[in-house]
Amino acid sequence: MDLLVLLGVGLLTGTTTVLFGFGGGFVTVPVVVWADSALGGDATRVAVATSVVVMVVNAGFATAVTPPGTLAALRGGGPLLLLLAAGGAAGAFATRLAPAALTHWAFVAYTAVTLADVLLRPGFLRPRGQAGSSVPPRPLPALVGAPVGAVAAFLGVGGSVMTVPAMRRAGHPMRVAAALANPLTLALSLPAATLHLATASAPVLADGVLAGLVGLVDLRAAAALLLGALPVIALLRRHPPRIPDRVHAWAYAGLLGVVVAAMALSGP
């Protein structure tokens, strides 16, 4: 049953990767916490690490099938990508040291703050640079890379939770903001995933039996999630849905609300 649920969630993460730039974090962390609940307090740490690995594959695949014209908006963004990678490594290392409850409730708090921000602060639901405006979108400053990478990797949420709102306020439509979030997520999640796989010791169950993990990563859960996600990413990139920009933005906010509720209810 767990594998069927994970496969179904994989289908959802494939959809969110294309539509919202979520490579998996906001959707996969709650479900992996549930699937690995036998690990007790370590479930959130394992969920974050597993989510990061899923994000590497989803974001990498989504980036590979994104039209070059869309990715051109990141031209000259090498310093931003390098700082995202550095922040991602730092955030992954911090996850190993932080108490599980801190990681869990920091995830809930950050998601709730982001939801309030996109709903209450001007610029997300209707960003500048649209509706015929001649003002071009602004590039993201490179200096935001380190903090974005660190927080995203620490919580397992990927870069999209920060970069999509930022790019909306810079003037990009949701379709472009979501597409650009994937290469940014790949930059921060790749070093984080390497750390989670190679340098962390696996938790054990209460009866002393190893949980079958590689480092902090539940590879069984990751494989099931990716099996569902990758075909959906390929399909939606080939036949993208036509969603009005304002509806697209409200759907992003709605998904954040669902995740806040799911993680709060599954709290330790």
PDB file of C-alpha atoms in Angstrom:
ATOM      1  CA  MET A   1       0.000   0.000   0.000  1.00  0.00           C
ATOM      2  CA  ASP A   2       2.860   2.401   0.848  1.00  0.00           C
ATOM      3  CA  LEU A   3       4.372   1.874  -2.604  1.00  0.00           C
ATOM      4  CA  LEU A   4       1.049   2.546  -4.327  1.00  0.00           C
ATOM      5  CA  VAL A   5       0.636   5.777  -2.364  1.00  0.00           C
ATOM      6  CA  LEU A   6       4.206   6.820  -3.191  1.00  0.00           C
ATOM      7  CA  LEU A   7       3.634   6.060  -6.868  1.00  0.00           C
ATOM      8  CA  GLY A   8       0.488   8.202  -6.818  1.00  0.00           C
ATOM      9  CA  VAL A   9       2.341  11.015  -5.084  1.00  0.00           C
ATOM     10  CA  GLY A  10       5.040  10.662  -7.735  1.00  0.00           C
ATOM     11  CA  LEU A  11       2.428  11.439 -10.374  1.00  0.00           C
ATOM     12  CA  LEU A  12       1.542  14.547  -8.386  1.00  0.00           C
ATOM     13  CA  THR A  13       5.178  15.628  -8.008  1.00  0.00           C
ATOM     14  CA  GLY A  14       5.688  15.301 -11.754  1.00  0.00           C
ATOM     15  CA  THR A  15       2.762  17.657 -12.228  1.00  0.00           C
ATOM     16  CA  THR A  16       3.989  20.150  -9.623  1.00  0.00           C
ATOM     17  CA  THR A  17       7.507  20.072 -11.102  1.00  0.00           C
ATOM     18  CA  VAL A  18       6.195  21.337 -14.438  1.00  0.00           C
ATOM     19  CA  LEU A  19       3.410  23.619 -13.220  1.00  0.00           C
ATOM     20  CA  PHE A  20       5.036  25.136 -10.126  1.00  0.00           C
ATOM     21  CA  GLY A  21       8.742  24.280 -10.242  1.00  0.00           C
ATOM     22  CA  PHE A  22       8.365  22.031  -7.176  1.00  0.00           C
ATOM     23  CA  GLY A  23      10.810  19.200  -7.844  1.00  0.00           C
ATOM     24  CA  GLY A  24       9.171  17.287  -5.032  1.00  0.00           C
ATOM     25  CA  GLY A  25       9.866  18.933  -1.685  1.00  0.00           C
ATOM     26  CA  PHE A  26       6.529  20.320  -0.593  1.00  0.00           C
ATOM     27  CA  VAL A  27       4.680  17.233  -1.743  1.00  0.00           C
ATOM     28  CA  THR A  28       7.160  14.463  -0.979  1.00  0.00           C
ATOM     29  CA  VAL A  29       8.273  15.479   2.518  1.00  0.00           C
ATOM     30  CA  PRO A  30       4.834  14.968   4.146  1.00  0.00           C
ATOM     31  CA  VAL A  31       4.219  11.622   2.417  1.00  0.00           C
ATOM     32  CA  VAL A  32       7.688  10.226   3.185  1.00  0.00           C
ATOM     33  CA  VAL A  33       7.246  11.277   6.831  1.00  0.00           C
ATOM     34  CA  TRP A  34       4.079   9.173   6.791  1.00  0.00           C
ATOM     35  CA  ALA A  35       5.634   6.230   4.928  1.00  0.00           C
ATOM     36  CA  ASP A  36       8.661   6.119   7.266  1.00  0.00           C
ATOM     37  CA  SER A  37       6.772   6.867  10.493  1.00  0.00           C
ATOM     38  CA  ALA A  38       8.343   3.731  12.054  1.00  0.00           C
ATOM     39  CA  LEU A  39      11.589   5.710  12.258  1.00  0.00           C
ATOM     40  CA  GLY A  40      10.028   8.010  14.833  1.00  0.00           C
ATOM     41  CA  GLY A  41      11.926  11.259  15.233  1.00  0.00           C
ATOM     42  CA  ASP A  42      14.235  10.415  12.324  1.00  0.00           C
ATOM     43  CA  ALA A  43      11.334  10.278   9.834  1.00  0.00           C
ATOM     44  CA  THR A  44      11.510  13.986   9.037  1.00  0.00           C
ATOM     45  CA  ARG A  45      15.283  13.905   8.465  1.00  0.00           C
ATOM     46  CA  VAL A  46      14.888  10.920   6.150  1.00  0.00           C
ATOM     47  CA  ALA A  47      11.997  12.621   4.341  1.00  0.00           C
ATOM     48  CA  VAL A  48      14.059  15.772   3.761  1.00  0.00           C
ATOM     49  CA  ALA A  49      17.029  13.778   2.428  1.00  0.00           C
ATOM     50  CA  THR A  50      14.819  11.599   0.212  1.00  0.00           C
ATOM     51  CA  SER A  51      13.047  14.680  -1.093  1.00  0.00           C
ATOM     52  CA  VAL A  52      16.364  16.253  -2.076  1.00  0.00           C
ATOM     53  CA  VAL A  53      17.346  13.177  -4.112  1.00  0.00           C
ATOM     54  CA  VAL A  54      13.953  13.159  -5.853  1.00  0.00           C
ATOM     55  CA  MET A  55      14.394  16.860  -6.619  1.00  0.00           C
ATOM     56  CA  VAL A  56      17.760  16.255  -8.287  1.00  0.00           C
ATOM     57  CA  VAL A  57      16.241  13.833 -10.779  1.00  0.00           C
ATOM     58  CA  ASN A  58      12.954  15.679 -11.324  1.00  0.00           C
ATOM     59  CA  ALA A  59      14.554  19.112 -11.648  1.00  0.00           C
ATOM     60  CA  GLY A  60      17.338  17.789 -13.870  1.00  0.00           C
ATOM     61  CA  PHE A  61      14.917  16.051 -16.211  1.00  0.00           C
ATOM     62  CA  ALA A  62      12.562  19.027 -16.302  1.00  0.00           C
ATOM     63  CA  THR A  63      15.463  21.356 -17.100  1.00  0.00           C
ATOM     64  CA  ALA A  64      16.655  19.071 -19.914  1.00  0.00           C
ATOM     65  CA  VAL A  65      13.272  19.210 -21.648  1.00  0.00           C
ATOM     66  CA  THR A  66      12.690  22.961 -21.132  1.00  0.00           C
ATOM     67  CA  PRO A  67      12.918  25.062 -24.336  1.00  0.00           C
ATOM     68  CA  PRO A  68      16.297  26.855 -24.604  1.00  0.00           C
ATOM     69  CA  GLY A  69      14.519  30.161 -25.155  1.00  0.00           C
ATOM     70  CA  THR A  70      13.003  29.940 -21.683  1.00  0.00           C
ATOM     71  CA  LEU A  71      16.296  29.019 -20.025  1.00  0.00           C
ATOM     72  CA  ALA A  72      17.942  32.018 -21.718  1.00  0.00           C
ATOM     73  CA  ALA A  73      16.552  34.166 -18.894  1.00  0.00           C
ATOM     74  CA  LEU A  74      19.267  32.651 -16.661  1.00  0.00           C
ATOM     75  CA  ARG A  75      22.099  33.601 -19.025  1.00  0.00           C
ATOM     76  CA  GLY A  76      24.933  35.070 -16.993  1.00  0.00           C
ATOM     77  CA  GLY A  77      23.599  33.444 -13.838  1.00  0.00           C
ATOM     78  CA  GLY A  78      26.727  31.386 -13.095  1.00  0.00           C
ATOM     79  CA  PRO A  79      27.482  33.147  -9.766  1.00  0.00           C
ATOM     80  CA  LEU A  80      23.876  32.607  -8.642  1.00  0.00           C
ATOM     81  CA  LEU A  81      24.079  28.879  -9.438  1.00  0.00           C
ATOM     82  CA  LEU A  82      27.419  28.487  -7.623  1.00  0.00           C
ATOM     83  CA  LEU A  83      26.102  30.204  -4.503  1.00  0.00           C
ATOM     84  CA  LEU A  84      22.954  28.080  -4.614  1.00  0.00           C
ATOM     85  CA  ALA A  85      25.154  24.972  -4.672  1.00  0.00           C
ATOM     86  CA  ALA A  86      27.234  26.218  -1.736  1.00  0.00           C
ATOM     87  CA  GLY A  87      24.110  27.035   0.241  1.00  0.00           C
ATOM     88  CA  GLY A  88      22.609  23.648  -0.610  1.00  0.00           C
ATOM     89  CA  ALA A  89      25.645  21.826   0.786  1.00  0.00           C
ATOM     90  CA  ALA A  90      25.529  23.905   3.976  1.00  0.00           C
ATOM     91  CA  GLY A  91      21.800  23.287   4.438  1.00  0.00           C
ATOM     92  CA  ALA A  92      22.197  19.533   3.979  1.00  0.00           C
ATOM     93  CA  PHE A  93      24.969  19.456   6.577  1.00  0.00           C
ATOM     94  CA  ALA A  94      22.784  21.413   9.004  1.00  0.00           C
ATOM     95  CA  THR A  95      19.963  18.885   8.558  1.00  0.00           C
ATOM     96  CA  ARG A  96      22.231  16.177   9.977  1.00  0.00           C
ATOM     97  CA  LEU A  97      22.882  18.197  13.141  1.00  0.00           C
ATOM     98  CA  ALA A  98      19.469  19.726  13.841  1.00  0.00           C
ATOM     99  CA  PRO A  99      16.858  18.021  16.054  1.00  0.00           C
ATOM    100  CA  ALA A 100      14.149  16.332  13.988  1.00  0.00           C
ATOM    101  CA  ALA A 101      11.371  18.371  15.602  1.00  0.00           C
ATOM    102  CA  LEU A 102      13.155  21.600  14.640  1.00  0.00           C
ATOM    103  CA  THR A 103      13.341  20.552  10.999  1.00  0.00           C
ATOM    104  CA  HIS A 104       9.691  19.526  10.978  1.00  0.00           C
ATOM    105  CA  TRP A 105       8.260  22.661  12.530  1.00  0.00           C
ATOM    106  CA  ALA A 106      10.638  24.928  10.619  1.00  0.00           C
ATOM    107  CA  PHE A 107       9.186  23.359   7.445  1.00  0.00           C
ATOM    108  CA  VAL A 108       5.639  24.119   8.649  1.00  0.00           C
ATOM    109  CA  ALA A 109       6.520  27.664   9.719  1.00  0.00           C
ATOM    110  CA  TYR A 110       8.372  28.527   6.526  1.00  0.00           C
ATOM    111  CA  THR A 111       5.591  27.205   4.325  1.00  0.00           C
ATOM    112  CA  ALA A 112       2.997  29.163   6.300  1.00  0.00           C
ATOM    113  CA  VAL A 113       5.048  32.369   6.053  1.00  0.00           C
ATOM    114  CA  THR A 114       5.471  31.862   2.311  1.00  0.00           C
ATOM    115  CA  LEU A 115       1.723  31.345   1.901  1.00  0.00           C
ATOM    116  CA  ALA A 116       0.985  34.554   3.798  1.00  0.00           C
ATOM    117  CA  ASP A 117       3.592  36.402   1.749  1.00  0.00           C
ATOM    118  CA  VAL A 118       2.208  35.388  -1.659  1.00  0.00           C
ATOM    119  CA  LEU A 119      -1.341  36.213  -0.596  1.00  0.00           C
ATOM    120  CA  LEU A 120      -0.785  39.472   1.270  1.00  0.00           C
ATOM    121  CA  ARG A 121       2.216  41.180  -0.309  1.00  0.00           C
ATOM    122  CA  PRO A 122       1.671  42.800  -3.723  1.00  0.00           C
ATOM    123  CA  GLY A 123       3.415  41.427  -6.799  1.00  0.00           C
ATOM    124  CA  PHE A 124       2.728  37.698  -6.756  1.00  0.00           C
ATOM    125  CA  LEU A 125      -0.858  37.307  -7.948  1.00  0.00           C
ATOM    126  CA  ARG A 126      -0.241  39.892 -10.686  1.00  0.00           C
ATOM    127  CA  PRO A 127       3.455  40.710 -11.095  1.00  0.00           C
ATOM    128  CA  ARG A 128       4.880  43.767 -12.767  1.00  0.00           C
ATOM    129  CA  GLY A 129       5.961  43.366 -16.377  1.00  0.00           C
ATOM    130  CA  GLN A 130       2.696  41.727 -17.506  1.00  0.00           C
ATOM    131  CA  ALA A 131      -0.476  42.980 -19.127  1.00  0.00           C
ATOM    132  CA  GLY A 132       1.401  44.840 -21.835  1.00  0.00           C
ATOM    133  CA  SER A 133       3.997  46.511 -19.627  1.00  0.00           C
ATOM    134  CA  SER A 134       7.252  47.394 -21.401  1.00  0.00           C
ATOM    135  CA  VAL A 135       9.321  46.846 -18.214  1.00  0.00           C
ATOM    136  CA  PRO A 136      11.475  43.713 -18.684  1.00  0.00           C
ATOM    137  CA  PRO A 137      11.772  41.147 -15.881  1.00  0.00           C
ATOM    138  CA  ARG A 138      14.684  41.697 -13.499  1.00  0.00           C
ATOM    139  CA  PRO A 139      17.327  38.984 -12.937  1.00  0.00           C
ATOM    140  CA  LEU A 140      17.650  37.479  -9.460  1.00  0.00           C
ATOM    141  CA  PRO A 141      20.671  38.910  -7.601  1.00  0.00           C
ATOM    142  CA  ALA A 142      23.467  36.375  -7.151  1.00  0.00           C
ATOM    143  CA  LEU A 143      23.789  37.110  -3.425  1.00  0.00           C
ATOM    144  CA  VAL A 144      20.422  35.471  -2.688  1.00  0.00           C
ATOM    145  CA  GLY A 145      21.862  32.128  -3.826  1.00  0.00           C
ATOM    146  CA  ALA A 146      23.562  31.112  -0.570  1.00  0.00           C
ATOM    147  CA  PRO A 147      20.638  31.749   1.806  1.00  0.00           C
ATOM    148  CA  VAL A 148      18.100  30.324  -0.623  1.00  0.00           C
ATOM    149  CA  GLY A 149      20.185  27.189  -1.121  1.00  0.00           C
ATOM    150  CA  ALA A 150      20.788  26.725   2.601  1.00  0.00           C
ATOM    151  CA  VAL A 151      17.165  27.099   3.694  1.00  0.00           C
ATOM    152  CA  ALA A 152      15.799  25.051   0.795  1.00  0.00           C
ATOM    153  CA  ALA A 153      18.189  22.134   1.399  1.00  0.00           C
ATOM    154  CA  PHE A 154      17.730  22.277   5.189  1.00  0.00           C
ATOM    155  CA  LEU A 155      13.952  21.956   4.842  1.00  0.00           C
ATOM    156  CA  GLY A 156      13.941  19.735   1.744  1.00  0.00           C
ATOM    157  CA  VAL A 157      11.644  22.105  -0.134  1.00  0.00           C
ATOM    158  CA  GLY A 158      13.765  22.914  -3.186  1.00  0.00           C
ATOM    159  CA  GLY A 159      14.457  26.379  -4.488  1.00  0.00           C
ATOM    160  CA  SER A 160      11.047  26.988  -6.005  1.00  0.00           C
ATOM    161  CA  VAL A 161       9.409  28.098  -2.781  1.00  0.00           C
ATOM    162  CA  MET A 162      11.704  31.129  -2.750  1.00  0.00           C
ATOM    163  CA  THR A 163      12.567  31.622  -6.392  1.00  0.00           C
ATOM    164  CA  VAL A 164       9.076  31.380  -7.912  1.00  0.00           C
ATOM    165  CA  PRO A 165       7.679  34.261  -5.793  1.00  0.00           C
ATOM    166  CA  ALA A 166      10.883  36.240  -6.391  1.00  0.00           C
ATOM    167  CA  MET A 167      10.678  35.773 -10.157  1.00  0.00           C
ATOM    168  CA  ARG A 168       6.991  36.611 -10.155  1.00  0.00           C
ATOM    169  CA  ARG A 169       7.760  39.903  -8.474  1.00  0.00           C
ATOM    170  CA  ALA A 170      10.589  40.441 -10.956  1.00  0.00           C
ATOM    171  CA  GLY A 171       7.998  40.335 -13.752  1.00  0.00           C
ATOM    172  CA  HIS A 172       7.901  36.740 -15.031  1.00  0.00           C
ATOM    173  CA  PRO A 173       4.612  34.926 -15.721  1.00  0.00           C
ATOM    174  CA  MET A 174       3.980  31.754 -13.687  1.00  0.00           C
ATOM    175  CA  ARG A 175       4.810  29.490 -16.629  1.00  0.00           C
ATOM    176  CA  VAL A 176       8.312  30.972 -16.958  1.00  0.00           C
ATOM    177  CA  ALA A 177       8.909  31.341 -13.206  1.00  0.00           C
ATOM    178  CA  ALA A 178       8.084  27.652 -12.660  1.00  0.00           C
ATOM    179  CA  ALA A 179      10.314  26.552 -15.543  1.00  0.00           C
ATOM    180  CA  LEU A 180      13.279  28.609 -14.305  1.00  0.00           C
ATOM    181  CA  ALA A 181      12.879  27.233 -10.778  1.00  0.00           C
ATOM    182  CA  ASN A 182      13.978  23.788 -11.976  1.00  0.00           C
ATOM    183  CA  PRO A 183      17.604  24.584 -12.949  1.00  0.00           C
ATOM    184  CA  LEU A 184      17.937  26.631  -9.752  1.00  0.00           C
ATOM    185  CA  THR A 185      16.608  23.703  -7.722  1.00  0.00           C
ATOM    186  CA  LEU A 186      19.032  21.351  -9.483  1.00  0.00           C
ATOM    187  CA  ALA A 187      21.987  23.586  -8.567  1.00  0.00           C
ATOM    188  CA  LEU A 188      21.229  23.520  -4.832  1.00  0.00           C
ATOM    189  CA  SER A 189      19.923  19.956  -4.535  1.00  0.00           C
ATOM    190  CA  LEU A 190      22.812  18.136  -6.272  1.00  0.00           C
ATOM    191  CA  PRO A 191      25.469  18.827  -3.588  1.00  0.00           C
ATOM    192  CA  ALA A 192      22.855  18.364  -0.858  1.00  0.00           C
ATOM    193  CA  ALA A 193      21.874  14.939  -2.224  1.00  0.00           C
ATOM    194  CA  THR A 194      25.532  13.905  -2.419  1.00  0.00           C
ATOM    195  CA  LEU A 195      25.986  14.703   1.262  1.00  0.00           C
ATOM    196  CA  HIS A 196      22.816  12.882   2.296  1.00  0.00           C
ATOM    197  CA  LEU A 197      23.777   9.766   0.351  1.00  0.00           C
ATOM    198  CA  ALA A 198      27.457   9.574   1.200  1.00  0.00           C
ATOM    199  CA  THR A 199      28.148  11.043   4.615  1.00  0.00           C
ATOM    200  CA  ALA A 200      25.211  10.342   6.928  1.00  0.00           C
ATOM    201  CA  SER A 201      24.667   7.146   8.919  1.00  0.00           C
ATOM    202  CA  ALA A 202      21.329   5.392   8.462  1.00  0.00           C
ATOM    203  CA  PRO A 203      18.850   5.415  11.375  1.00  0.00           C
ATOM    204  CA  VAL A 204      17.729   2.144  12.906  1.00  0.00           C
ATOM    205  CA  LEU A 205      14.283   0.948  13.883  1.00  0.00           C
ATOM    206  CA  ALA A 206      13.293   0.427  17.501  1.00  0.00           C
ATOM    207  CA  ASP A 207      13.990  -3.323  17.243  1.00  0.00           C
ATOM    208  CA  GLY A 208      17.533  -2.651  16.037  1.00  0.00           C
ATOM    209  CA  VAL A 209      16.933  -3.611  12.413  1.00  0.00           C
ATOM    210  CA  LEU A 210      18.385  -1.225   9.861  1.00  0.00           C
ATOM    211  CA  ALA A 211      15.729   0.767   8.031  1.00  0.00           C
ATOM    212  CA  GLY A 212      17.155  -0.138   4.608  1.00  0.00           C
ATOM    213  CA  LEU A 213      18.416   3.355   3.820  1.00  0.00           C
ATOM    214  CA  VAL A 214      21.479   4.653   1.992  1.00  0.00           C
ATOM    215  CA  GLY A 215      22.744   7.408   4.240  1.00  0.00           C
ATOM    216  CA  LEU A 216      19.594   9.299   5.148  1.00  0.00           C
ATOM    217  CA  VAL A 217      17.861   8.501   1.846  1.00  0.00           C
ATOM    218  CA  ASP A 218      14.997   6.019   1.510  1.00  0.00           C
ATOM    219  CA  LEU A 219      15.833   4.764  -1.974  1.00  0.00           C
ATOM    220  CA  ARG A 220      12.696   2.618  -2.186  1.00  0.00           C
ATOM    221  CA  ALA A 221      10.490   5.651  -1.611  1.00  0.00           C
ATOM    222  CA  ALA A 222      12.584   7.772  -3.985  1.00  0.00           C
ATOM    223  CA  ALA A 223      12.347   5.155  -6.747  1.00  0.00           C
ATOM    224  CA  ALA A 224       8.556   4.881  -6.407  1.00  0.00           C
ATOM    225  CA  LEU A 225       8.159   8.663  -6.468  1.00  0.00           C
ATOM    226  CA  LEU A 226      10.346   9.007  -9.556  1.00  0.00           C
ATOM    227  CA  LEU A 227       8.597   6.152 -11.348  1.00  0.00           C
ATOM    228  CA  GLY A 228       5.401   8.153 -11.115  1.00  0.00           C
ATOM    229  CA  ALA A 229       6.925  11.575 -11.738  1.00  0.00           C
ATOM    230  CA  LEU A 230       9.195  11.266 -14.776  1.00  0.00           C
ATOM    231  CA  PRO A 231       6.574  10.167 -17.351  1.00  0.00           C
ATOM    232  CA  VAL A 232       4.295  13.014 -16.237  1.00  0.00           C
ATOM    233  CA  ILE A 233       7.099  15.572 -16.619  1.00  0.00           C
ATOM    234  CA  ALA A 234       7.822  14.333 -20.137  1.00  0.00           C
ATOM    235  CA  LEU A 235       4.129  14.420 -21.084  1.00  0.00           C
ATOM    236  CA  LEU A 236       3.419  17.891 -19.684  1.00  0.00           C
ATOM    237  CA  ARG A 237       6.558  19.412 -21.200  1.00  0.00           C
ATOM    238  CA  ARG A 238       5.526  17.991 -24.569  1.00  0.00           C
ATOM    239  CA  HIS A 239       1.875  19.073 -24.193  1.00  0.00           C
ATOM    240  CA  PRO A 240       1.835  21.931 -21.646  1.00  0.00           C
ATOM    241  CA  PRO A 241      -1.585  22.785 -20.238  1.00  0.00           C
ATOM    242  CA  ARG A 242      -2.951  26.244 -20.948  1.00  0.00           C
ATOM    243  CA  ILE A 243      -3.705  27.791 -17.573  1.00  0.00           C
ATOM    244  CA  PRO A 244      -4.538  31.490 -17.129  1.00  0.00           C
ATOM    245  CA  ASP A 245      -1.689  33.155 -15.263  1.00  0.00           C
ATOM    246  CA  ARG A 246      -3.826  34.374 -12.349  1.00  0.00           C
ATOM    247  CA  VAL A 247      -5.401  30.921 -11.895  1.00  0.00           C
ATOM    248  CA  HIS A 248      -1.894  29.430 -12.019  1.00  0.00           C
ATOM    249  CA  ALA A 249      -0.747  31.762  -9.214  1.00  0.00           C
ATOM    250  CA  TRP A 250      -3.777  30.978  -7.038  1.00  0.00           C
ATOM    251  CA  ALA A 251      -3.190  27.251  -7.541  1.00  0.00           C
ATOM    252  CA  TYR A 252       0.390  27.702  -6.279  1.00  0.00           C
ATOM    253  CA  ALA A 253      -0.947  29.376  -3.136  1.00  0.00           C
ATOM    254  CA  GLY A 254      -3.564  26.667  -2.686  1.00  0.00           C
ATOM    255  CA  LEU A 255      -0.944  23.922  -2.835  1.00  0.00           C
ATOM    256  CA  LEU A 256       1.085  25.686  -0.153  1.00  0.00           C
ATOM    257  CA  GLY A 257      -2.009  25.727   2.072  1.00  0.00           C
ATOM    258  CA  VAL A 258      -2.571  21.988   1.643  1.00  0.00           C
ATOM    259  CA  VAL A 259       1.049  21.240   2.535  1.00  0.00           C
ATOM    260  CA  VAL A 260       0.965  23.416   5.662  1.00  0.00           C
ATOM    261  CA  ALA A 261      -2.079  21.490   6.886  1.00  0.00           C
ATOM    262  CA  ALA A 262      -0.607  18.074   6.033  1.00  0.00           C
ATOM    263  CA  MET A 263       2.697  18.712   7.830  1.00  0.00           C
ATOM    264  CA  ALA A 264       1.056  20.328  10.861  1.00  0.00           C
ATOM    265  CA  LEU A 265      -1.218  17.302  11.299  1.00  0.00           C
ATOM    266  CA  SER A 266       1.691  14.874  10.983  1.00  0.00           C
ATOM    267  CA  GLY A 267       3.842  16.692  13.507  1.00  0.00           C
ATOM    268  CA  PRO A 268       5.869  14.783  16.102  1.00  0.00           C
TER     269      PRO A 268
END
